[in-house]
Short mmCIF file of C-alpha atoms in Angstrom, two decimals:
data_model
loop_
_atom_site.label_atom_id
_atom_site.label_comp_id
_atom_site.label_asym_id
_atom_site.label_seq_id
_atom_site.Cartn_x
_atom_site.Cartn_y
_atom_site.Cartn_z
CA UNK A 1 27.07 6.99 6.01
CA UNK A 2 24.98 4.97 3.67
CA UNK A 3 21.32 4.90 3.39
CA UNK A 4 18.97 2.45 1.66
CA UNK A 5 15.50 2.78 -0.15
CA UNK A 6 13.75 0.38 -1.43
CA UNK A 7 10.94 0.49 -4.44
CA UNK A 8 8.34 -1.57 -6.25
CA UNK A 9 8.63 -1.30 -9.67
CA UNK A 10 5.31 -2.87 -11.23
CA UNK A 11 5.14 -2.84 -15.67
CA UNK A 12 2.29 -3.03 -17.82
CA UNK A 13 1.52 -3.00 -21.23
CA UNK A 14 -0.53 0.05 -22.27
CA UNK A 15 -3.52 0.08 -24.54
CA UNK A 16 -0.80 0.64 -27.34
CA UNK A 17 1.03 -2.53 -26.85
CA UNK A 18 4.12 -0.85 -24.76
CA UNK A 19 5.56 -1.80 -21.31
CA UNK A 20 4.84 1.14 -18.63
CA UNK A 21 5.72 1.40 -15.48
CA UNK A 22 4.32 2.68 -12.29
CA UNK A 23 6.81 2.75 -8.98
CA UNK A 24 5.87 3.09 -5.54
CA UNK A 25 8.29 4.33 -3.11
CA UNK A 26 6.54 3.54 -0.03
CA UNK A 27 5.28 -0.09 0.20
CA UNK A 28 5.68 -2.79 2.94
CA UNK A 29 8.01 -4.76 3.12
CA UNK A 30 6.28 -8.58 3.57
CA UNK A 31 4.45 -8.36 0.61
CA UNK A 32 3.97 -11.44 -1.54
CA UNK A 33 3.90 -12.06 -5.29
CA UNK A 34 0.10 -12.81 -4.95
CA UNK A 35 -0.52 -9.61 -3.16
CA UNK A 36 1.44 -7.48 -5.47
CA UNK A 37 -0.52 -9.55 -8.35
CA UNK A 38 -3.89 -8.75 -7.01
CA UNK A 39 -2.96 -5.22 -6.69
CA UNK A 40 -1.52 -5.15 -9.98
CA UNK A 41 -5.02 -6.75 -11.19
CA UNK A 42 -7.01 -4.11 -9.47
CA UNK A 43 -4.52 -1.20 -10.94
CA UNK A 44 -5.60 -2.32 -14.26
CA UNK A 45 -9.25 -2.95 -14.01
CA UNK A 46 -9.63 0.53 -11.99
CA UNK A 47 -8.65 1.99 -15.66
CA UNK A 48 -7.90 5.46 -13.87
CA UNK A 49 -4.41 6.11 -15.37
CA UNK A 50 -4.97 7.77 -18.49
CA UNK A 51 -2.16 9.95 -20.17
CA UNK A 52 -2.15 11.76 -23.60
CA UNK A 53 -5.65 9.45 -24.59
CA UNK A 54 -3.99 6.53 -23.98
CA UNK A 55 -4.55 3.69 -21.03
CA UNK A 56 -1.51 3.11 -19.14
CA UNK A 57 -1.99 0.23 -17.09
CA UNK A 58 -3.99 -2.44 -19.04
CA UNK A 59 -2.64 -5.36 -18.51
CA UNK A 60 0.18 -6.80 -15.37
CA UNK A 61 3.20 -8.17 -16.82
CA UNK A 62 5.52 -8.19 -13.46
CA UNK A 63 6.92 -6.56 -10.35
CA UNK A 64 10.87 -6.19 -9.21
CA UNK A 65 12.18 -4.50 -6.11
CA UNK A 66 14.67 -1.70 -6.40
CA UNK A 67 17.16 -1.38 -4.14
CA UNK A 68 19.16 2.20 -3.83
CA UNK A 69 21.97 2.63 -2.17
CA UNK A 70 23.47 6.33 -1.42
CA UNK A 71 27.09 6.35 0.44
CA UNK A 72 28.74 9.43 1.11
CA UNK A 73 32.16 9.71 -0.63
CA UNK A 74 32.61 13.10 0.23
CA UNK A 75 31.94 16.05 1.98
CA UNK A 76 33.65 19.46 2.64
CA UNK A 77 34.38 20.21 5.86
CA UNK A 78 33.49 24.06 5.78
CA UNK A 79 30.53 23.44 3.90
CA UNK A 80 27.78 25.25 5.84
CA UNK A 81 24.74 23.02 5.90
CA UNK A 82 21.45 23.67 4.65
CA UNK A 83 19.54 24.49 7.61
CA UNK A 84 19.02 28.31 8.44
CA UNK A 85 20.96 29.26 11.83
#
């Protein structure tokens, strides 16, 4: 059985120049790229996200979806499973 999960993957530079990235696991599925700009805006301007003295999300640079797909190939049949009996 295969199951999907999809994830927003939205980059910044940080206030040293770099790319960094922040991914959310959980977001809707309709959004558009103004929404996820104007989020990406107000990310930036919050300037919460502070790590090791430097700013992490100063300026937007872009969003992508991440699509992960897990398919079992395998599984032994006298395996007991996880769950306490």
């Amino acid at each position: 059985m295969a199951e999907t999960t999809k994830a927003l993957k939205l980059t910044f530079t940080n206030s040293e120049g770099k790319k960094s990235s922040l991914t959310l696991s959980k977001v809707a599925k309709d959004l558009t790229p103004e929404i996820i700009g104007q989020a990406m805006e107000k990310i930036s301007q919050a300037n919460v996200f502070n790590k090791e003295g430097k700013d992490l999300y100063i300026s937007p640079q872009g969003a992508v979806y991440i699509e992960r797909t897990v398919t079992d190939a395998y599984t032994n049949p006298e395996a007991k499973d996880d769950k306490q009996d």
